[in-house]
Structure formats: structure tokens, C-alpha cells
PDB file of N, CA and C in Angstrom:
ATOM      1  N   MET A   9       0.747  -1.313   0.089  1.00 64.00           N
ATOM      2  CA  MET A   9      -0.122  -0.101  -0.066  1.00 64.00           C
ATOM      3  C   MET A   9       0.893   1.349   0.075  1.00 64.00           C
ATOM      4  N   ASP A  10       0.592   2.261  -0.762  1.00 87.00           N
ATOM      5  CA  ASP A  10       1.368   2.845  -1.116  1.00 87.00           C
ATOM      6  C   ASP A  10       1.030   4.252  -0.804  1.00 87.00           C
ATOM      7  N   ARG A  11       0.090   4.476   0.103  1.00 92.00           N
ATOM      8  CA  ARG A  11      -1.417   5.616   0.254  1.00 92.00           C
ATOM      9  C   ARG A  11      -2.072   4.776   1.110  1.00 92.00           C
ATOM     10  N   PRO A  12      -2.803   5.988   2.307  1.00 96.00           N
ATOM     11  CA  PRO A  12      -3.630   5.507   3.224  1.00 96.00           C
ATOM     12  C   PRO A  12      -4.825   5.085   2.345  1.00 96.00           C
ATOM     13  N   ALA A  13      -5.542   3.989   2.961  1.00 96.00           N
ATOM     14  CA  ALA A  13      -7.209   4.114   2.776  1.00 96.00           C
ATOM     15  C   ALA A  13      -8.244   5.075   3.249  1.00 96.00           C
ATOM     16  N   ILE A  14      -8.959   4.966   2.937  1.00 98.00           N
ATOM     17  CA  ILE A  14     -10.040   6.017   3.119  1.00 98.00           C
ATOM     18  C   ILE A  14     -11.280   5.176   3.685  1.00 98.00           C
ATOM     19  N   GLY A  15     -11.967   4.983   4.914  1.00 97.00           N
ATOM     20  CA  GLY A  15     -12.844   4.157   5.596  1.00 97.00           C
ATOM     21  C   GLY A  15     -13.901   5.489   6.351  1.00 97.00           C
ATOM     22  N   VAL A  16     -15.085   4.805   6.263  1.00 98.00           N
ATOM     23  CA  VAL A  16     -16.307   5.691   6.491  1.00 98.00           C
ATOM     24  C   VAL A  16     -16.627   4.806   7.890  1.00 98.00           C
ATOM     25  N   ALA A  17     -16.946   5.235   8.946  1.00 98.00           N
ATOM     26  CA  ALA A  17     -17.399   4.923  10.110  1.00 98.00           C
ATOM     27  C   ALA A  17     -18.801   5.415  10.687  1.00 98.00           C
ATOM     28  N   VAL A  18     -19.620   4.707  11.253  1.00 98.00           N
ATOM     29  CA  VAL A  18     -21.105   5.320  11.240  1.00 98.00           C
ATOM     30  C   VAL A  18     -21.520   5.011  12.545  1.00 98.00           C
ATOM     31  N   ILE A  19     -21.668   6.289  13.388  1.00 98.00           N
ATOM     32  CA  ILE A  19     -22.137   6.111  15.285  1.00 98.00           C
ATOM     33  C   ILE A  19     -23.283   5.880  14.738  1.00 98.00           C
ATOM     34  N   LEU A  20     -24.150   5.520  14.940  1.00 96.00           N
ATOM     35  CA  LEU A  20     -25.872   5.075  14.751  1.00 96.00           C
ATOM     36  C   LEU A  20     -26.432   5.108  16.529  1.00 96.00           C
ATOM     37  N   VAL A  21     -27.083   6.613  16.594  1.00 92.00           N
ATOM     38  CA  VAL A  21     -27.389   6.600  18.061  1.00 92.00           C
ATOM     39  C   VAL A  21     -29.125   6.440  17.857  1.00 92.00           C
ATOM     40  N   LYS A  22     -29.522   5.587  18.789  1.00 91.00           N
ATOM     41  CA  LYS A  22     -31.056   5.857  19.086  1.00 91.00           C
ATOM     42  C   LYS A  22     -31.145   5.131  20.398  1.00 91.00           C
ATOM     43  N   ASP A  23     -31.864   6.045  20.887  1.00 93.00           N
ATOM     44  CA  ASP A  23     -32.328   5.952  22.617  1.00 93.00           C
ATOM     45  C   ASP A  23     -31.554   6.011  23.241  1.00 93.00           C
ATOM     46  N   GLY A  24     -30.271   7.011  23.272  1.00 92.00           N
ATOM     47  CA  GLY A  24     -29.155   7.244  23.764  1.00 92.00           C
ATOM     48  C   GLY A  24     -28.210   5.515  23.981  1.00 92.00           C
ATOM     49  N   LYS A  25     -28.475   5.019  22.778  1.00 94.00           N
ATOM     50  CA  LYS A  25     -27.313   3.882  22.455  1.00 94.00           C
ATOM     51  C   LYS A  25     -26.790   4.069  21.286  1.00 94.00           C
ATOM     52  N   VAL A  26     -25.927   3.097  21.049  1.00 95.00           N
ATOM     53  CA  VAL A  26     -25.079   3.002  20.045  1.00 95.00           C
ATOM     54  C   VAL A  26     -24.836   1.375  19.220  1.00 95.00           C
ATOM     55  N   LEU A  27     -24.797   1.682  18.124  1.00 96.00           N
ATOM     56  CA  LEU A  27     -24.404   0.010  17.109  1.00 96.00           C
ATOM     57  C   LEU A  27     -23.470   0.173  17.122  1.00 96.00           C
ATOM     58  N   LEU A  28     -23.161  -1.439  17.600  1.00 96.00           N
ATOM     59  CA  LEU A  28     -21.772  -2.320  17.343  1.00 96.00           C
ATOM     60  C   LEU A  28     -21.877  -3.442  16.984  1.00 96.00           C
ATOM     61  N   GLY A  29     -21.223  -3.902  15.899  1.00 93.00           N
ATOM     62  CA  GLY A  29     -20.991  -5.061  15.423  1.00 93.00           C
ATOM     63  C   GLY A  29     -19.436  -5.527  15.393  1.00 93.00           C
ATOM     64  N   ASN A  30     -19.380  -6.962  15.735  1.00 92.00           N
ATOM     65  CA  ASN A  30     -18.325  -7.780  15.606  1.00 92.00           C
ATOM     66  C   ASN A  30     -17.621  -8.116  14.597  1.00 92.00           C
ATOM     67  N   ARG A  31     -16.603  -7.714  14.261  1.00 86.00           N
ATOM     68  CA  ARG A  31     -16.124  -7.660  12.999  1.00 86.00           C
ATOM     69  C   ARG A  31     -15.702  -8.993  12.132  1.00 86.00           C
ATOM     70  N   LEU A  32     -16.314  -9.109  11.374  1.00 82.00           N
ATOM     71  CA  LEU A  32     -15.816 -10.758  10.755  1.00 82.00           C
ATOM     72  C   LEU A  32     -14.983 -10.044   9.269  1.00 82.00           C
ATOM     73  N   ASN A  33     -13.650 -11.646   9.202  1.00 73.00           N
ATOM     74  CA  ASN A  33     -12.967 -11.345   7.851  1.00 73.00           C
ATOM     75  C   ASN A  33     -12.769 -10.032   7.221  1.00 73.00           C
ATOM     76  N   SER A  34     -12.115  -9.181   8.581  1.00 69.00           N
ATOM     77  CA  SER A  34     -11.328  -8.096   7.952  1.00 69.00           C
ATOM     78  C   SER A  34     -10.257  -7.730   8.743  1.00 69.00           C
ATOM     79  N   HIS A  35      -9.462  -6.378   8.435  1.00 72.00           N
ATOM     80  CA  HIS A  35      -9.397  -5.940   9.707  1.00 72.00           C
ATOM     81  C   HIS A  35      -9.635  -5.695  11.066  1.00 72.00           C
ATOM     82  N   GLY A  36      -8.851  -5.860  12.022  1.00 76.00           N
ATOM     83  CA  GLY A  36      -9.356  -6.199  13.477  1.00 76.00           C
ATOM     84  C   GLY A  36     -10.322  -7.254  13.734  1.00 76.00           C
ATOM     85  N   SER A  37     -10.598  -8.617  12.720  1.00 83.00           N
ATOM     86  CA  SER A  37     -11.553  -9.392  13.214  1.00 83.00           C
ATOM     87  C   SER A  37     -11.719  -9.897  14.463  1.00 83.00           C
ATOM     88  N   GLY A  38     -12.987  -9.641  15.092  1.00 87.00           N
ATOM     89  CA  GLY A  38     -13.077  -9.925  16.365  1.00 87.00           C
ATOM     90  C   GLY A  38     -13.116  -8.929  17.154  1.00 87.00           C
ATOM     91  N   THR A  39     -12.954  -7.877  16.953  1.00 90.00           N
ATOM     92  CA  THR A  39     -13.700  -6.976  17.748  1.00 90.00           C
ATOM     93  C   THR A  39     -14.863  -6.100  17.316  1.00 90.00           C
ATOM     94  N   TRP A  40     -15.008  -5.271  18.034  1.00 95.00           N
ATOM     95  CA  TRP A  40     -16.671  -4.151  18.198  1.00 95.00           C
ATOM     96  C   TRP A  40     -16.030  -3.101  17.327  1.00 95.00           C
ATOM     97  N   ALA A  41     -16.783  -3.188  16.148  1.00 94.00           N
ATOM     98  CA  ALA A  41     -16.533  -1.222  15.957  1.00 94.00           C
ATOM     99  C   ALA A  41     -17.884  -0.534  15.080  1.00 94.00           C
ATOM    100  N   PHE A  42     -18.093   0.159  14.903  1.00 96.00           N
ATOM    101  CA  PHE A  42     -19.051   0.789  14.347  1.00 96.00           C
ATOM    102  C   PHE A  42     -19.814   0.455  12.792  1.00 96.00           C
ATOM    103  N   PRO A  43     -20.540   0.238  12.508  1.00 96.00           N
ATOM    104  CA  PRO A  43     -20.655  -0.125  11.202  1.00 96.00           C
ATOM    105  C   PRO A  43     -20.026   0.703  10.120  1.00 96.00           C
ATOM    106  N   GLY A  44     -19.611   0.191   9.344  1.00 96.00           N
ATOM    107  CA  GLY A  44     -18.695   1.253   8.096  1.00 96.00           C
ATOM    108  C   GLY A  44     -17.761   0.299   7.200  1.00 96.00           C
ATOM    109  N   GLY A  45     -17.103   1.057   6.534  1.00 94.00           N
ATOM    110  CA  GLY A  45     -16.544   0.428   5.271  1.00 94.00           C
ATOM    111  C   GLY A  45     -15.591   1.220   4.391  1.00 94.00           C
ATOM    112  N   HIS A  46     -15.072   0.530   3.203  1.00 95.00           N
ATOM    113  CA  HIS A  46     -14.129   1.746   2.413  1.00 95.00           C
ATOM    114  C   HIS A  46     -14.869   2.585   1.497  1.00 95.00           C
ATOM    115  N   LEU A  47     -14.278   3.976   1.569  1.00 98.00           N
ATOM    116  CA  LEU A  47     -14.910   4.674   0.710  1.00 98.00           C
ATOM    117  C   LEU A  47     -14.730   4.683  -0.736  1.00 98.00           C
ATOM    118  N   GLU A  48     -15.720   4.344  -1.683  1.00 97.00           N
ATOM    119  CA  GLU A  48     -15.150   4.160  -3.153  1.00 97.00           C
ATOM    120  C   GLU A  48     -14.962   5.512  -4.090  1.00 97.00           C
ATOM    121  N   LEU A  49     -14.418   4.747  -4.797  1.00 97.00           N
ATOM    122  CA  LEU A  49     -14.052   6.138  -5.829  1.00 97.00           C
ATOM    123  C   LEU A  49     -15.170   7.132  -6.577  1.00 97.00           C
ATOM    124  N   ASN A  50     -15.660   8.354  -6.424  1.00 98.00           N
ATOM    125  CA  ASN A  50     -16.591   9.223  -6.698  1.00 98.00           C
ATOM    126  C   ASN A  50     -17.763   9.171  -5.800  1.00 98.00           C
ATOM    127  N   GLU A  51     -17.492   8.797  -4.428  1.00 98.00           N
ATOM    128  CA  GLU A  51     -19.036   7.818  -3.574  1.00 98.00           C
ATOM    129  C   GLU A  51     -18.416   9.438  -2.525  1.00 98.00           C
ATOM    130  N   SER A  52     -19.889  10.247  -2.386  1.00 98.00           N
ATOM    131  CA  SER A  52     -19.805  10.883  -1.072  1.00 98.00           C
ATOM    132  C   SER A  52     -19.887  10.456   0.186  1.00 98.00           C
ATOM    133  N   ILE A  53     -19.523  10.979   1.484  1.00 98.00           N
ATOM    134  CA  ILE A  53     -19.184  10.257   2.715  1.00 98.00           C
ATOM    135  C   ILE A  53     -20.518   9.769   3.065  1.00 98.00           C
ATOM    136  N   GLU A  54     -21.517  10.671   2.826  1.00 98.00           N
ATOM    137  CA  GLU A  54     -22.620  10.245   3.034  1.00 98.00           C
ATOM    138  C   GLU A  54     -23.645   9.308   2.582  1.00 98.00           C
ATOM    139  N   ASP A  55     -23.327   9.160   1.747  1.00 98.00           N
ATOM    140  CA  ASP A  55     -23.734   8.035   0.718  1.00 98.00           C
ATOM    141  C   ASP A  55     -22.778   6.534   0.642  1.00 98.00           C
ATOM    142  N   CYS A  56     -21.416   6.723   1.166  1.00 98.00           N
ATOM    143  CA  CYS A  56     -21.007   5.488   1.704  1.00 98.00           C
ATOM    144  C   CYS A  56     -21.348   4.912   3.138  1.00 98.00           C
ATOM    145  N   ALA A  57     -21.895   6.178   4.229  1.00 98.00           N
ATOM    146  CA  ALA A  57     -22.174   5.713   5.319  1.00 98.00           C
ATOM    147  C   ALA A  57     -23.586   4.712   5.219  1.00 98.00           C
ATOM    148  N   ARG A  58     -24.205   5.694   4.426  1.00 98.00           N
ATOM    149  CA  ARG A  58     -25.630   4.830   3.874  1.00 98.00           C
ATOM    150  C   ARG A  58     -25.361   3.379   3.082  1.00 98.00           C
ATOM    151  N   ARG A  59     -24.861   3.588   2.637  1.00 98.00           N
ATOM    152  CA  ARG A  59     -24.373   2.211   1.623  1.00 98.00           C
ATOM    153  C   ARG A  59     -24.007   0.968   2.692  1.00 98.00           C
ATOM    154  N   GLU A  60     -22.682   1.333   3.002  1.00 97.00           N
ATOM    155  CA  GLU A  60     -22.122   0.628   4.405  1.00 97.00           C
ATOM    156  C   GLU A  60     -23.246  -0.099   5.335  1.00 97.00           C
ATOM    157  N   VAL A  61     -23.799   0.406   5.956  1.00 97.00           N
ATOM    158  CA  VAL A  61     -24.835   0.363   7.079  1.00 97.00           C
ATOM    159  C   VAL A  61     -26.095  -0.443   6.669  1.00 97.00           C
ATOM    160  N   TRP A  62     -26.575  -0.043   5.235  1.00 97.00           N
ATOM    161  CA  TRP A  62     -27.663  -1.021   4.567  1.00 97.00           C
ATOM    162  C   TRP A  62     -26.987  -2.246   4.512  1.00 97.00           C
ATOM    163  N   GLU A  63     -25.664  -2.053   3.864  1.00 96.00           N
ATOM    164  CA  GLU A  63     -25.011  -3.321   3.355  1.00 96.00           C
ATOM    165  C   GLU A  63     -25.172  -4.483   4.540  1.00 96.00           C
ATOM    166  N   GLU A  64     -24.327  -3.984   5.925  1.00 94.00           N
ATOM    167  CA  GLU A  64     -23.846  -4.565   6.993  1.00 94.00           C
ATOM    168  C   GLU A  64     -25.105  -5.145   7.825  1.00 94.00           C
ATOM    169  N   THR A  65     -26.011  -3.816   8.185  1.00 95.00           N
ATOM    170  CA  THR A  65     -27.267  -4.161   8.877  1.00 95.00           C
ATOM    171  C   THR A  65     -28.473  -4.447   8.514  1.00 95.00           C
ATOM    172  N   GLY A  66     -28.793  -3.931   7.211  1.00 96.00           N
ATOM    173  CA  GLY A  66     -30.206  -3.626   6.620  1.00 96.00           C
ATOM    174  C   GLY A  66     -30.909  -2.686   6.974  1.00 96.00           C
ATOM    175  N   LEU A  67     -29.936  -1.639   7.718  1.00 96.00           N
ATOM    176  CA  LEU A  67     -31.258  -0.667   8.011  1.00 96.00           C
ATOM    177  C   LEU A  67     -30.811   0.909   7.507  1.00 96.00           C
ATOM    178  N   PHE A  68     -31.659   1.533   7.489  1.00 96.00           N
ATOM    179  CA  PHE A  68     -31.540   2.569   6.340  1.00 96.00           C
ATOM    180  C   PHE A  68     -31.309   3.898   7.379  1.00 96.00           C
ATOM    181  N   ILE A  69     -30.241   4.851   7.111  1.00 96.00           N
ATOM    182  CA  ILE A  69     -29.771   5.830   8.078  1.00 96.00           C
ATOM    183  C   ILE A  69     -30.442   7.328   8.004  1.00 96.00           C
ATOM    184  N   LYS A  70     -30.764   8.118   8.417  1.00 94.00           N
ATOM    185  CA  LYS A  70     -31.142   9.541   8.109  1.00 94.00           C
ATOM    186  C   LYS A  70     -30.468  10.309   9.054  1.00 94.00           C
ATOM    187  N   ASN A  71     -30.454  11.818   9.012  1.00 95.00           N
ATOM    188  CA  ASN A  71     -29.524  12.678   9.686  1.00 95.00           C
ATOM    189  C   ASN A  71     -28.202  12.789   9.997  1.00 95.00           C
ATOM    190  N   ILE A  72     -27.496  12.601   8.928  1.00 98.00           N
ATOM    191  CA  ILE A  72     -25.479  12.414   8.707  1.00 98.00           C
ATOM    192  C   ILE A  72     -25.305  13.335   9.202  1.00 98.00           C
ATOM    193  N   LYS A  73     -24.332  13.271  10.037  1.00 98.00           N
ATOM    194  CA  LYS A  73     -23.512  14.465  10.379  1.00 98.00           C
ATOM    195  C   LYS A  73     -22.038  13.959   9.930  1.00 98.00           C
ATOM    196  N   GLN A  74     -21.028  14.704  10.281  1.00 97.00           N
ATOM    197  CA  GLN A  74     -19.699  14.984   9.975  1.00 97.00           C
ATOM    198  C   GLN A  74     -19.228  15.022  11.616  1.00 97.00           C
ATOM    199  N   ALA A  75     -18.685  14.366  12.282  1.00 98.00           N
ATOM    200  CA  ALA A  75     -18.193  13.881  13.360  1.00 98.00           C
ATOM    201  C   ALA A  75     -16.793  14.595  13.483  1.00 98.00           C
ATOM    202  N   THR A  76     -15.803  13.217  13.494  1.00 98.00           N
ATOM    203  CA  THR A  76     -14.428  13.467  13.901  1.00 98.00           C
ATOM    204  C   THR A  76     -13.311  12.194  12.654  1.00 98.00           C
ATOM    205  N   TYR A  77     -12.378  12.224  13.295  1.00 98.00           N
ATOM    206  CA  TYR A  77     -11.544  11.234  12.183  1.00 98.00           C
ATOM    207  C   TYR A  77     -10.164  10.734  13.099  1.00 98.00           C
ATOM    208  N   THR A  78      -9.934   9.509  12.449  1.00 98.00           N
ATOM    209  CA  THR A  78      -8.828   8.775  13.085  1.00 98.00           C
ATOM    210  C   THR A  78      -7.364   8.822  11.635  1.00 98.00           C
ATOM    211  N   ASN A  79      -5.948   8.765  11.746  1.00 98.00           N
ATOM    212  CA  ASN A  79      -5.479   8.262  11.365  1.00 98.00           C
ATOM    213  C   ASN A  79      -4.355   7.215  11.912  1.00 98.00           C
ATOM    214  N   ASP A  80      -4.530   6.652  11.459  1.00 95.00           N
ATOM    215  CA  ASP A  80      -4.249   4.800  12.319  1.00 95.00           C
ATOM    216  C   ASP A  80      -3.320   4.105  10.800  1.00 95.00           C
ATOM    217  N   ILE A  81      -1.704   3.978  11.791  1.00 95.00           N
ATOM    218  CA  ILE A  81      -1.146   3.450  11.130  1.00 95.00           C
ATOM    219  C   ILE A  81      -0.510   2.343  11.825  1.00 95.00           C
ATOM    220  N   PHE A  82      -0.822   1.078  10.817  1.00 91.00           N
ATOM    221  CA  PHE A  82      -0.246  -0.411  11.857  1.00 91.00           C
ATOM    222  C   PHE A  82       0.392  -0.478  10.727  1.00 91.00           C
ATOM    223  N   THR A  83       1.678  -0.742  11.794  1.00 92.00           N
ATOM    224  CA  THR A  83       3.296  -1.035  11.128  1.00 92.00           C
ATOM    225  C   THR A  83       3.088  -2.630  10.910  1.00 92.00           C
ATOM    226  N   ASN A  84       2.847  -3.532  12.315  1.00 89.00           N
ATOM    227  CA  ASN A  84       2.933  -4.633  11.757  1.00 89.00           C
ATOM    228  C   ASN A  84       2.214  -5.207  10.681  1.00 89.00           C
ATOM    229  N   GLU A  85       0.733  -4.847  10.352  1.00 86.00           N
ATOM    230  CA  GLU A  85       0.310  -5.557   9.045  1.00 86.00           C
ATOM    231  C   GLU A  85       0.237  -5.006   7.922  1.00 86.00           C
ATOM    232  N   LYS A  86       1.380  -3.428   7.715  1.00 90.00           N
ATOM    233  CA  LYS A  86       1.525  -2.670   6.721  1.00 90.00           C
ATOM    234  C   LYS A  86       0.615  -2.385   6.339  1.00 90.00           C
ATOM    235  N   LYS A  87      -0.821  -1.305   6.889  1.00 91.00           N
ATOM    236  CA  LYS A  87      -1.807  -0.900   6.531  1.00 91.00           C
ATOM    237  C   LYS A  87      -1.383   0.394   7.438  1.00 91.00           C
ATOM    238  N   HIS A  88      -2.668   1.294   6.638  1.00 95.00           N
ATOM    239  CA  HIS A  88      -2.660   2.662   7.025  1.00 95.00           C
ATOM    240  C   HIS A  88      -3.901   3.140   6.774  1.00 95.00           C
ATOM    241  N   TYR A  89      -4.812   3.542   7.484  1.00 95.00           N
ATOM    242  CA  TYR A  89      -6.246   4.064   7.126  1.00 95.00           C
ATOM    243  C   TYR A  89      -6.429   5.294   7.632  1.00 95.00           C
ATOM    244  N   VAL A  90      -6.832   6.515   7.085  1.00 98.00           N
ATOM    245  CA  VAL A  90      -7.561   7.516   7.771  1.00 98.00           C
ATOM    246  C   VAL A  90      -9.377   7.075   7.844  1.00 98.00           C
ATOM    247  N   THR A  91     -10.116   7.227   8.778  1.00 97.00           N
ATOM    248  CA  THR A  91     -11.428   6.981   9.204  1.00 97.00           C
ATOM    249  C   THR A  91     -11.668   8.231   9.641  1.00 97.00           C
ATOM    250  N   LEU A  92     -13.324   8.217   8.273  1.00 98.00           N
ATOM    251  CA  LEU A  92     -13.952   9.422   8.618  1.00 98.00           C
ATOM    252  C   LEU A  92     -15.364   8.988   9.211  1.00 98.00           C
ATOM    253  N   PHE A  93     -15.116   9.830  10.925  1.00 98.00           N
ATOM    254  CA  PHE A  93     -16.675   9.180  11.097  1.00 98.00           C
ATOM    255  C   PHE A  93     -17.543  10.072  11.048  1.00 98.00           C
ATOM    256  N   VAL A  94     -19.256   9.569  11.132  1.00 98.00           N
ATOM    257  CA  VAL A  94     -20.274  10.500  11.353  1.00 98.00           C
ATOM    258  C   VAL A  94     -20.979  10.011  12.320  1.00 98.00           C
ATOM    259  N   THR A  95     -22.248  10.896  12.256  1.00 98.00           N
ATOM    260  CA  THR A  95     -23.321  10.184  13.365  1.00 98.00           C
ATOM    261  C   THR A  95     -24.154  10.194  12.496  1.00 98.00           C
ATOM    262  N   ALA A  96     -25.473   9.641  12.898  1.00 96.00           N
ATOM    263  CA  ALA A  96     -26.657   9.391  12.382  1.00 96.00           C
ATOM    264  C   ALA A  96     -27.792   8.525  12.926  1.00 96.00           C
ATOM    265  N   GLY A  97     -29.042   9.048  12.880  1.00 84.00           N
ATOM    266  CA  GLY A  97     -30.230   8.616  13.929  1.00 84.00           C
ATOM    267  C   GLY A  97     -30.868   7.844  12.998  1.00 84.00           C
TER     268      GLY A  97
END
């Protein structure tokens, strides 16, 4: 990998609770994480958030707002991710 991958993670909040999933067959397998995935070429952050949540949970989301980001370098795995977090209801 010669440049960082861009991920989008969705903090889905309802009734004061957040949705987490157990990661399977991917980076961080076996850990808990917000739904999300890779940003596709020419895809908006909001469209990526909608698509990934739908693919992973079957839920439709609304009220998407930008939150924060992380810049994570995993030296042992030779991976570098910038993850854009959004919130949704």
C-alpha cells in the first residue's frame, strides 16, 4: 500500500444507545466496531455511510453529520487508514 485507505464509520445513535458489530473477515477481526467500510471512488461520505450501514445491517439511516476522524498506522500489518466518522439517527 503506497497511500492510506479511506474508511467511513457510522456512529448510529438511538435512544441513547450506539450500534456496534463484531468484525468478521477484515482488519480487526473479532473486535467490536461501528458499521462502516471503504470509501469508493466518486462516492460521497454520506452515500458511503448509507451504503455500508445498509449492507452490514439492513438499516436505513438519516440525519448524517460529520463527526471526527482518526489517522491509524498499523506497522505490523503494513496498513494505514484514515477513518472518517459520522453520526446518524
